[in-house]
Coordinates of C-alpha atoms in Angstrom, one line a residue:
Chain A
X19 CA 0.0 0.0 0.0
X20 CA 1.2 3.5 -0.9
X21 CA 2.1 5.6 2.2
X22 CA 2.8 8.7 0.1
X23 CA 1.0 9.6 -3.1
X24 CA 1.9 12.8 -5.0
X25 CA -0.1 13.9 -8.1
X26 CA 0.7 16.7 -10.5
X27 CA 2.4 18.7 -7.8
X28 CA 3.8 22.1 -8.6
X29 CA 5.4 24.9 -6.6
X30 CA 6.0 28.4 -7.7
X31 CA 7.6 31.0 -5.4
X32 CA 6.5 34.6 -5.4
X33 CA 3.3 33.8 -7.3
X34 CA 1.7 36.8 -9.1
X35 CA 4.9 38.9 -8.9
X36 CA 7.6 39.6 -11.6
X37 CA 9.9 37.5 -9.4
X38 CA 7.7 34.3 -9.8
X39 CA 9.8 31.2 -10.2
X40 CA 8.6 27.6 -10.7
X41 CA 10.7 25.2 -8.7
X42 CA 8.6 22.0 -9.0
X43 CA 6.5 21.1 -12.1
X44 CA 4.1 18.3 -12.6
X45 CA 5.6 15.9 -10.0
X46 CA 3.8 12.6 -9.6
X47 CA 4.9 9.5 -7.8
X48 CA 4.0 7.3 -4.9
X49 CA 6.0 5.5 -2.3
X50 CA 5.0 2.1 -1.0
X51 CA 5.2 1.2 2.7
X52 CA 8.6 -0.1 3.9
X53 CA 10.6 1.2 0.9
X54 CA 13.6 3.5 0.8
X55 CA 13.3 6.1 -1.9
X56 CA 16.0 8.6 -2.8
X57 CA 15.4 11.8 -4.7
X58 CA 18.6 13.0 -6.4
X59 CA 19.4 15.9 -8.8
X60 CA 21.6 18.9 -9.2
X61 CA 21.6 21.8 -6.8
X62 CA 18.5 24.0 -7.2
X63 CA 16.3 21.4 -8.8
X64 CA 13.8 21.5 -5.9
X65 CA 14.7 18.4 -3.9
X66 CA 14.6 20.1 -0.5
X67 CA 11.5 22.1 -1.4
X68 CA 9.7 18.9 -2.3
X69 CA 10.6 17.4 1.1
X70 CA 9.4 20.6 2.9
X71 CA 6.1 20.4 1.0
X72 CA 5.7 16.7 2.0
X73 CA 6.5 17.6 5.7
X74 CA 4.0 20.5 5.7
X75 CA 6.6 23.3 6.4
X76 CA 6.1 24.6 2.8
X77 CA 2.8 24.9 0.9
X78 CA 2.4 23.7 -2.7
X79 CA 0.9 25.8 -5.4
X80 CA -1.1 23.1 -7.1
X81 CA -1.5 19.3 -7.2
X82 CA -2.3 16.7 -4.5
X83 CA -0.4 15.0 -1.7
X84 CA -1.8 12.3 0.4
X85 CA -0.3 10.4 3.3
X86 CA -1.8 7.3 4.8
X87 CA -1.2 5.7 8.1
X88 CA -1.3 2.0 9.1
X89 CA -3.1 3.0 12.3
X90 CA -5.9 4.8 10.5
X91 CA -5.1 8.0 12.4
X92 CA -3.2 11.0 11.0
X93 CA 0.1 10.0 9.4
X94 CA 3.1 10.5 11.7
X95 CA 6.3 11.9 10.2
X96 CA 9.9 12.0 11.2
X97 CA 12.4 14.4 9.7
X98 CA 16.2 14.3 9.7
X99 CA 17.5 17.6 8.5
X100 CA 20.9 18.6 7.0
X101 CA 21.8 20.0 10.5
X102 CA 20.8 18.2 13.7
X103 CA 18.3 20.9 14.8
X104 CA 18.4 20.0 18.5
X105 CA 17.3 22.4 21.3
X106 CA 20.7 23.4 22.7
X107 CA 19.3 24.1 26.2
X108 CA 17.8 20.6 26.6
X109 CA 19.7 17.3 27.2
X110 CA 19.9 14.7 24.5
X111 CA 17.1 12.6 26.2
X112 CA 14.8 15.7 26.5
X113 CA 15.4 16.5 22.8
X114 CA 14.3 12.9 22.0
X115 CA 11.1 13.4 24.2
X116 CA 10.4 16.9 22.8
X117 CA 8.9 15.5 19.6
X118 CA 7.0 12.5 21.2
X119 CA 3.3 12.5 21.5
X120 CA 3.2 11.1 25.0
X121 CA 5.6 10.6 28.0
X122 CA 4.7 7.0 28.8
X123 CA 7.3 4.5 29.9
X124 CA 7.0 2.7 26.6
X125 CA 7.8 5.9 24.7
X126 CA 10.8 6.6 27.0
X127 CA 12.0 3.1 26.5
X128 CA 11.7 3.4 22.7
X129 CA 13.7 6.7 22.8
X130 CA 16.4 4.9 24.8
X131 CA 16.4 2.0 22.4
X132 CA 17.1 4.2 19.4
X133 CA 19.7 6.2 21.3
X134 CA 21.3 2.9 22.1
X135 CA 21.1 1.9 18.4
X136 CA 23.1 5.0 17.4
X137 CA 25.6 4.3 20.2
X138 CA 24.6 7.3 22.4
X139 CA 22.8 5.7 25.3
X140 CA 25.6 6.9 27.6
X141 CA 25.2 10.5 26.4
X142 CA 21.5 10.8 27.2
X143 CA 22.1 13.5 29.9
X144 CA 24.6 15.5 27.8
X145 CA 23.7 18.9 26.2
X146 CA 24.0 18.9 22.4
X147 CA 26.9 21.4 22.8
X148 CA 28.9 18.6 24.5
X149 CA 28.6 16.3 21.5
X150 CA 30.5 16.4 18.2
X151 CA 28.7 17.2 14.9
X152 CA 28.4 13.6 13.9
X153 CA 27.1 12.6 17.4
X154 CA 24.5 15.4 17.2
X155 CA 23.3 14.1 13.8
X156 CA 23.0 10.6 15.2
X157 CA 20.7 12.1 17.9
X158 CA 18.7 13.6 15.0
X159 CA 18.4 10.2 13.3
X160 CA 17.5 8.5 16.6
X161 CA 14.9 11.2 17.3
X162 CA 13.3 10.7 13.9
X163 CA 13.1 6.9 14.2
X164 CA 11.8 7.0 17.8
X165 CA 8.6 8.7 16.8
X166 CA 7.7 5.5 14.9
X167 CA 6.9 7.5 11.8
X168 CA 4.7 6.3 9.0
X169 CA 7.0 8.3 6.7
X170 CA 10.6 9.3 7.5
X171 CA 12.0 12.3 5.5
X172 CA 15.7 12.8 5.3
X173 CA 17.3 15.9 3.7
X174 CA 20.9 15.4 2.9
X175 CA 21.6 14.3 6.5
X176 CA 25.3 13.5 5.9
X177 CA 26.2 16.5 3.8
X178 CA 27.7 18.5 6.6
X179 CA 29.9 15.7 8.0
X180 CA 33.4 14.5 7.1
X181 CA 33.7 11.5 4.8
X182 CA 34.6 8.9 7.5
X183 CA 31.8 10.0 9.9
X184 CA 29.3 10.0 7.0
X185 CA 30.3 6.5 5.9
X186 CA 29.9 5.2 9.5
X187 CA 26.5 6.9 9.8
X188 CA 25.3 5.5 6.4
X189 CA 26.1 2.0 7.6
X190 CA 24.3 2.7 10.9
X191 CA 21.3 4.0 9.0
X192 CA 21.1 0.9 6.9
X193 CA 21.2 -1.3 10.0
X194 CA 18.5 0.7 11.8
X195 CA 16.3 0.8 8.6
X196 CA 16.8 -3.0 8.1
X197 CA 15.4 -3.5 11.6
X198 CA 12.6 -1.0 11.5
X199 CA 11.6 -1.1 7.8
X200 CA 10.3 2.4 7.9
X201 CA 9.2 4.2 4.7
X202 CA 11.9 6.7 3.9
X203 CA 12.2 9.5 1.4
X204 CA 15.8 10.5 1.3
X205 CA 17.1 13.6 -0.5
X206 CA 20.7 13.7 -1.6
X207 CA 22.9 15.1 -4.4
X208 CA 25.2 12.2 -3.9
X209 CA 24.3 9.4 -6.4
X210 CA 26.8 7.0 -4.8
X211 CA 25.0 7.4 -1.4
X212 CA 21.6 7.0 -3.1
X213 CA 22.6 3.7 -4.8
X214 CA 24.0 2.4 -1.5
X215 CA 20.9 3.1 0.5
X216 CA 17.8 3.0 -1.8
X217 CA 15.3 0.7 -3.3
X218 CA 14.4 3.3 -5.8
X219 CA 15.9 6.6 -7.1
X220 CA 13.8 9.4 -8.5
X221 CA 16.0 11.8 -10.5
X222 CA 14.9 15.4 -10.6
X223 CA 16.1 17.7 -13.4
X224 CA 16.7 21.4 -13.4
X225 CA 13.2 23.1 -13.6
X226 CA 11.8 20.6 -11.0
X227 CA 10.5 17.8 -13.2
X228 CA 11.0 14.1 -12.8
X229 CA 13.7 12.9 -15.3
X230 CA 13.8 9.3 -14.4
X231 CA 12.6 6.8 -11.8
X232 CA 15.2 4.0 -11.3
X233 CA 14.7 0.8 -9.4
X234 CA 17.7 -0.5 -7.4
X235 CA 17.4 -4.2 -7.1
X236 CA 20.5 -5.2 -5.1
X237 CA 20.8 -7.4 -2.0
X238 CA 21.4 -5.7 1.4
X239 CA 23.4 -4.8 3.3
X240 CA 25.3 -2.9 0.7
X241 CA 28.7 -1.3 0.9
X242 CA 30.2 1.1 -1.6
X243 CA 33.1 -1.3 -2.1
X244 CA 30.8 -4.1 -3.4
X245 CA 31.5 -4.5 -7.2
X246 CA 27.8 -4.8 -8.0
X247 CA 27.0 -1.5 -6.1
X248 CA 30.0 0.2 -7.8
X249 CA 28.8 -0.9 -11.2
X250 CA 25.3 0.4 -10.7
X251 CA 26.6 3.6 -9.2
X252 CA 28.7 4.2 -12.4
X253 CA 25.6 3.4 -14.5
X254 CA 23.3 5.9 -12.6
X255 CA 26.1 8.5 -12.7
X256 CA 26.3 8.1 -16.4
X257 CA 22.5 8.6 -16.8
X258 CA 22.8 11.8 -14.7
X259 CA 25.6 13.1 -16.8
X260 CA 23.4 12.5 -19.9
X261 CA 20.6 14.4 -18.3
X262 CA 23.0 17.3 -17.5
X263 CA 24.2 17.4 -21.1
X264 CA 20.6 17.3 -22.3
X265 CA 19.6 20.2 -20.0
X266 CA 22.6 22.3 -21.1
X267 CA 21.7 21.7 -24.8
X268 CA 18.1 22.6 -24.2
X269 CA 19.1 25.7 -22.3
X270 CA 21.5 26.7 -25.2
Chain B
X3 CA 78.9 33.3 -0.7
X4 CA 77.7 33.1 2.9
X5 CA 74.3 34.2 4.2
X6 CA 73.6 35.3 7.6
X7 CA 70.6 33.7 9.2
X8 CA 68.6 35.9 11.6
X9 CA 67.4 33.8 14.5
X10 CA 63.6 33.7 14.6
X11 CA 62.2 33.9 18.1
X12 CA 59.7 31.1 18.8
X13 CA 56.2 32.5 19.6
X14 CA 55.1 31.8 23.1
X15 CA 51.9 29.9 23.9
X16 CA 49.1 31.4 26.0
X17 CA 50.1 29.0 28.8
X18 CA 53.6 30.4 28.8
X19 CA 52.4 34.0 28.7
X20 CA 50.0 33.2 31.6
X21 CA 52.9 31.7 33.7
X22 CA 55.2 34.6 33.0
X23 CA 52.7 37.3 34.1
X24 CA 53.3 38.2 37.7
X25 CA 50.3 37.7 40.1
X26 CA 50.1 41.4 41.0
X27 CA 49.7 42.3 37.4
X28 CA 47.0 39.7 36.9
X29 CA 45.1 41.1 39.9
X30 CA 45.5 44.7 38.7
X31 CA 44.2 43.9 35.2
X32 CA 41.2 41.7 36.4
X33 CA 37.5 42.5 36.0
X34 CA 37.2 42.8 39.7
X35 CA 40.0 45.4 39.9
X36 CA 38.1 47.5 37.2
X37 CA 34.9 47.3 39.3
X38 CA 36.7 48.3 42.5
X39 CA 38.4 51.2 40.6
X40 CA 35.0 52.4 39.4
X41 CA 33.6 52.4 42.9
X42 CA 36.6 54.2 44.3
X43 CA 36.4 56.8 41.5
X44 CA 32.8 57.4 42.3
X45 CA 33.5 57.6 46.0
X46 CA 36.4 60.1 45.5
X47 CA 34.2 62.2 43.2
X48 CA 31.4 62.3 45.9
X49 CA 33.9 63.4 48.6
X50 CA 35.3 66.1 46.3
X51 CA 31.8 67.4 45.5
X52 CA 30.8 67.5 49.1
X53 CA 34.0 69.4 49.9
X54 CA 33.3 71.9 47.2
X55 CA 29.5 72.4 47.7
X56 CA 27.9 73.0 51.0
X57 CA 24.5 71.5 49.9
X58 CA 26.0 68.1 48.8
X59 CA 26.2 65.9 51.9
X60 CA 29.4 63.9 52.3
X61 CA 29.7 60.2 52.9
X62 CA 30.2 60.6 56.7
X63 CA 27.1 62.8 57.1
X64 CA 25.0 60.3 55.0
X65 CA 26.2 57.4 57.2
X66 CA 25.4 59.4 60.3
X67 CA 21.8 60.1 59.1
X68 CA 21.4 56.4 58.2
X69 CA 22.5 55.4 61.7
X70 CA 20.0 57.9 63.2
X71 CA 17.2 56.4 61.1
X72 CA 18.2 52.9 62.3
X73 CA 18.2 54.2 65.9
X74 CA 14.7 55.7 65.4
X75 CA 13.5 52.4 64.1
X76 CA 12.5 53.9 60.8
X77 CA 14.6 51.7 58.4
X78 CA 13.2 48.2 58.6
X79 CA 9.5 49.1 58.5
X80 CA 9.8 51.6 55.6
X81 CA 12.3 49.6 53.7
X82 CA 10.3 46.5 54.0
X83 CA 7.1 48.4 52.9
X84 CA 8.9 49.7 49.7
X85 CA 10.4 46.3 49.0
X86 CA 7.0 44.6 49.2
X87 CA 5.4 47.2 46.8
X88 CA 8.5 47.1 44.5
X89 CA 8.6 43.2 44.5
X90 CA 4.8 42.8 43.7
X91 CA 5.0 45.5 41.0
X92 CA 8.1 43.9 39.3
X93 CA 6.7 40.4 39.6
X94 CA 3.4 41.4 38.0
X95 CA 5.3 43.3 35.3
X96 CA 7.5 40.2 34.6
X97 CA 4.5 37.8 34.4
X98 CA 2.3 40.1 32.3
X99 CA 5.3 41.2 30.2
X100 CA 6.3 37.7 29.3
X101 CA 2.8 36.7 28.4
X102 CA 2.1 39.7 26.2
X103 CA 5.6 39.6 24.7
X104 CA 5.2 36.0 23.7
X105 CA 1.8 36.8 22.1
X106 CA 3.3 39.8 20.2
X107 CA 6.3 37.7 19.1
X108 CA 4.3 34.8 17.9
X109 CA 1.2 36.4 16.4
X110 CA 0.9 39.1 13.7
X111 CA -2.5 39.9 15.1
X112 CA -1.2 40.1 18.7
X113 CA 1.5 42.5 17.5
X114 CA -1.0 44.7 15.8
X115 CA -3.2 44.8 18.9
X116 CA -0.6 45.5 21.5
X117 CA 1.9 47.6 19.5
X118 CA 0.3 51.0 20.1
X119 CA -0.6 50.5 23.9
X120 CA 3.0 49.4 24.5
X121 CA 4.4 52.4 22.6
X122 CA 2.2 54.7 24.7
X123 CA 3.4 52.9 27.9
X124 CA 7.0 53.4 26.9
X125 CA 6.6 57.1 26.4
X126 CA 4.9 57.9 29.7
X127 CA 7.5 58.7 32.4
X128 CA 7.4 57.3 35.9
X129 CA 6.5 60.7 37.4
X130 CA 3.3 60.9 35.3
X131 CA 2.2 57.4 36.3
X132 CA 2.9 58.2 40.0
X133 CA 0.7 61.4 39.8
X134 CA -2.1 59.4 38.1
X135 CA -2.0 56.4 40.4
X136 CA -2.1 58.6 43.5
X137 CA -5.1 60.4 42.1
X138 CA -6.8 57.1 41.1
X139 CA -5.9 54.9 44.1
X140 CA -5.0 57.3 46.9
X141 CA -2.4 56.8 49.6
X142 CA -2.1 53.1 50.0
X143 CA 0.0 50.2 48.7
X144 CA -1.9 50.1 45.4
X145 CA -0.5 53.4 43.9
X146 CA 3.2 52.4 44.3
X147 CA 2.5 48.8 43.1
X148 CA 0.6 50.0 40.0
X149 CA 3.2 52.7 39.3
X150 CA 6.0 50.2 39.4
X151 CA 4.0 47.8 37.2
X152 CA 3.0 50.4 34.6
X153 CA 6.5 51.9 34.4
X154 CA 8.3 48.6 34.0
X155 CA 5.9 46.3 32.0
X156 CA 6.5 47.9 28.6
X157 CA 10.2 47.2 28.8
X158 CA 9.6 43.6 29.6
X159 CA 7.1 43.2 26.7
X160 CA 9.4 44.9 24.2
X161 CA 12.4 42.7 25.2
X162 CA 10.5 39.4 25.2
X163 CA 8.7 40.1 21.9
X164 CA 12.0 40.9 20.3
X165 CA 13.4 37.6 21.7
X166 CA 10.5 35.5 20.5
X167 CA 10.7 37.0 17.0
X168 CA 14.4 35.9 17.0
X169 CA 13.7 32.2 17.8
X170 CA 15.4 30.0 15.3
X171 CA 13.3 29.4 12.2
X172 CA 15.0 26.0 11.8
X173 CA 13.9 24.9 15.3
X174 CA 10.3 26.2 14.6
X175 CA 10.2 24.3 11.4
X176 CA 11.4 21.2 13.1
X177 CA 8.6 21.6 15.7
X178 CA 6.0 22.0 12.9
X179 CA 7.3 18.9 11.2
X180 CA 6.9 16.8 14.3
X181 CA 3.6 18.4 15.3
X182 CA 4.9 19.5 18.7
X183 CA 1.9 20.9 20.7
X184 CA 1.8 24.7 21.1
X185 CA 2.2 24.6 24.9
X186 CA 5.3 22.4 24.7
X187 CA 6.8 24.7 22.0
X188 CA 6.3 27.7 24.3
X189 CA 7.8 25.9 27.3
X190 CA 10.7 24.1 25.7
X191 CA 11.5 26.2 22.7
X192 CA 10.3 29.8 23.0
X193 CA 10.9 30.5 26.7
X194 CA 14.4 29.1 26.9
X195 CA 15.3 30.8 23.7
X196 CA 14.2 34.2 25.1
X197 CA 15.7 33.7 28.6
X198 CA 18.3 36.3 27.8
X199 CA 15.7 38.8 26.6
X200 CA 13.5 38.1 29.7
X201 CA 16.5 38.7 31.9
X202 CA 17.3 42.0 30.1
X203 CA 13.6 42.9 30.4
X204 CA 13.5 42.1 34.2
X205 CA 16.7 44.1 34.6
X206 CA 15.0 47.1 32.9
X207 CA 11.9 46.5 35.0
X208 CA 14.0 46.7 38.2
X209 CA 15.9 49.8 37.2
X210 CA 12.8 51.6 35.8
X211 CA 10.5 50.2 38.5
X212 CA 12.3 51.6 41.5
X213 CA 11.9 55.1 40.1
X214 CA 8.2 54.4 40.0
X215 CA 7.9 53.0 43.5
X216 CA 9.9 55.9 45.0
X217 CA 8.0 58.6 43.1
X218 CA 4.6 57.1 44.1
X219 CA 5.7 57.0 47.7
X220 CA 7.1 60.5 47.5
X221 CA 3.8 62.0 46.2
X222 CA 1.4 59.5 47.8
X223 CA 2.9 59.4 51.3
X224 CA 1.8 56.4 53.4
X225 CA 5.3 55.3 54.4
X226 CA 8.2 53.7 52.5
X227 CA 11.6 54.8 51.3
X228 CA 10.2 57.5 49.0
X229 CA 8.1 58.9 51.9
X230 CA 11.1 59.1 54.3
X231 CA 13.3 60.6 51.6
X232 CA 10.7 63.3 51.1
X233 CA 10.4 63.8 54.9
X234 CA 14.1 64.7 55.1
X235 CA 13.9 66.8 51.9
X236 CA 11.1 68.8 53.3
X237 CA 13.1 69.3 56.5
X238 CA 15.9 70.7 54.3
X239 CA 18.3 68.1 55.6
X240 CA 19.8 66.6 52.5
X241 CA 22.0 64.1 54.4
X242 CA 18.9 62.1 55.4
X243 CA 17.5 62.3 51.9
X244 CA 20.7 61.0 50.4
X245 CA 20.9 58.3 53.1
X246 CA 17.7 56.7 51.9
X247 CA 18.6 57.0 48.2
X248 CA 22.0 55.4 48.9
X249 CA 20.3 52.6 50.9
X250 CA 17.9 51.7 48.1
X251 CA 20.3 52.1 45.2
X252 CA 22.8 49.9 47.1
X253 CA 20.1 47.3 47.5
X254 CA 19.3 47.3 43.8
X255 CA 23.0 47.0 42.9
X256 CA 23.4 44.0 45.3
X257 CA 20.2 42.4 44.0
X258 CA 21.5 42.7 40.4
X259 CA 25.0 41.4 41.2
X260 CA 24.2 38.6 43.6
X261 CA 20.7 37.4 42.6
X262 CA 19.9 38.3 39.0
X263 CA 23.4 37.7 37.7
X264 CA 23.5 34.2 39.3
X265 CA 20.0 33.3 38.0
X266 CA 21.1 34.3 34.5
X267 CA 24.3 32.3 34.8
X268 CA 22.3 29.2 35.9
X269 CA 19.8 29.7 33.0
X270 CA 22.6 29.8 30.5
X271 CA 24.7 26.9 31.9
X272 CA 24.0 24.9 28.7
X273 CA 26.1 27.5 26.8
X274 CA 29.2 26.6 28.9
X275 CA 28.8 23.0 27.7
X276 CA 31.1 22.6 24.6
X277 CA 32.5 19.6 22.8

C-alpha cells in the first residue's frame, strides 16, 4: 500500500509577482510502505522544497499530496535535517522526548532503544553542545526513528559531515532501517550514497520535473566497495551526466 | 657566498604567557579590579563634590543620618514596605510582560493589537504614572505597586517580543514537522530561547520600576523609602534624603549582582557546555 501519493504537484515561489519562479513542475509518484526512496538531482532542482512540502513546512501551489497511516489516524512523520536541529538548552534525552506524543514509559524506553542503536545511550544526559557534529546528527536520526513514523524524511543528513563519519552513519542508518523497515524519502545530491541506500531513485532535473525513476534491485546490506554496487553507481552517474548534457543543450 | 641567518624567536603559547605574568599584574588587570576602581572613583568624586559644595552631603554625614534612622526604628518598616510594593510590581510586570511579549512575538494579530498601547506605555515617564495612580488609588500600597508595574511592564514586553521573533526558524520548522503541541513549543523552545531577553527585560523592570515606586511614595505618602526621603527633603536636611537613596540604590545593585546575575548564569549553563 502506498504511504505517500503525489499527483501533479507544482510549486511556484512569489506567485503573481515579476519574481515568480517555478521550482517544481508536474511531479507525480507514490511511495509504497517499507521502501527506501531517494530523490537526487543537481543543486536548485527543488529536492529540499519537495521534502518541505511533504512535511508541511512549505505549501504547494497546485496538485495533490496524500499520506496514509497504518493506524488509521493521522500519518506521523519523522524528519532528519541537514543539520541536527536540536534544542541546545535541553539534554539529549529531553530532545528525544520533545517530539514525542506522550511521556509513557513505553515511549521513553523506545527513545532509549534508538539512542542505544546509534551508540549514544551513555550520552542521554549531555547537552548537544557537549557532542561532536556527527554525534548530534546521530541524535537527530534516533529522534526521527523514535517517533515511529509512517514516513521518514531525510534531507541530505550527511552532507555536513566529514567522509569517514558520513560513511559510518550511512552503515548505521542501513542497520536501523533494516530492523525498523520504515518508509523513507531521502534527499541527496550524492548518487553514490543514493545507490548504496535506496530501493528506488527518483531523478529530478533542473526546472523541477522528474527525469527518471530508477529501481535499485541489489541485495542488502550494501557497501560502496561491493563490485555490483559500484557498477550500478557508475551506470546511474552516467545517466545523470546524460541528463545534464541534455539540460545544457536545451538551455542553449 | 655566505648568508647570515637571523634567528627567529619562537612564539610563546598562551600558557607560557600566563605563567610569565606576575600575580600582582593579573590582579590589577582583572575585571574585579576594574569594578573596584569604578567604585573608588565614584567615592572620591562624591567626597570632592561634598567638599566643594555645602549642599552636597558627604559620605560621613550620610552614614550618620542612616545610623540615626536605624536608631529611630524607621529603616526596617519603611524599607520592607517599599520592598513589598516594589517586589509585587516587578513580579506582576514580569509575568504580564512575558505573556504579552510571547503573544506579540508569535502572532501578527497580537503584535498589531498591542503595539500602540506598548508604545504609549514606553513614552509615559514614571513621574506621570505616579501622579495618576495617586489620584486614582489614593495613599495606600496600590499606587506604588501599580506605578511600578506600569513603568516597567512595557520594557519587559518589548524585550520578550523581540526575543520571540528571533527564535530560530529552523527549530520552529522542526517543531512544525513533528507536530509538537503549542504549549510544549512555548515551554521548551520559545521560553528558553528568550531567557536572555527576559533577563534583560527584568533588569530594565527593576531599574525603571524603582523610580516608579519611590516617586509614588514621594507623592502619595503612606510610608516607605520615598516617603522618608521626602520627609528629610522637606526638613531641608539633604543628608537624610541622600541616606535613603543610597540605601535603596545599594540594595538594587546588590540584587542585580548577587541574585539576577546568578540566576542568568544558571539559566545559561548549557552555553558553557562545549565539545
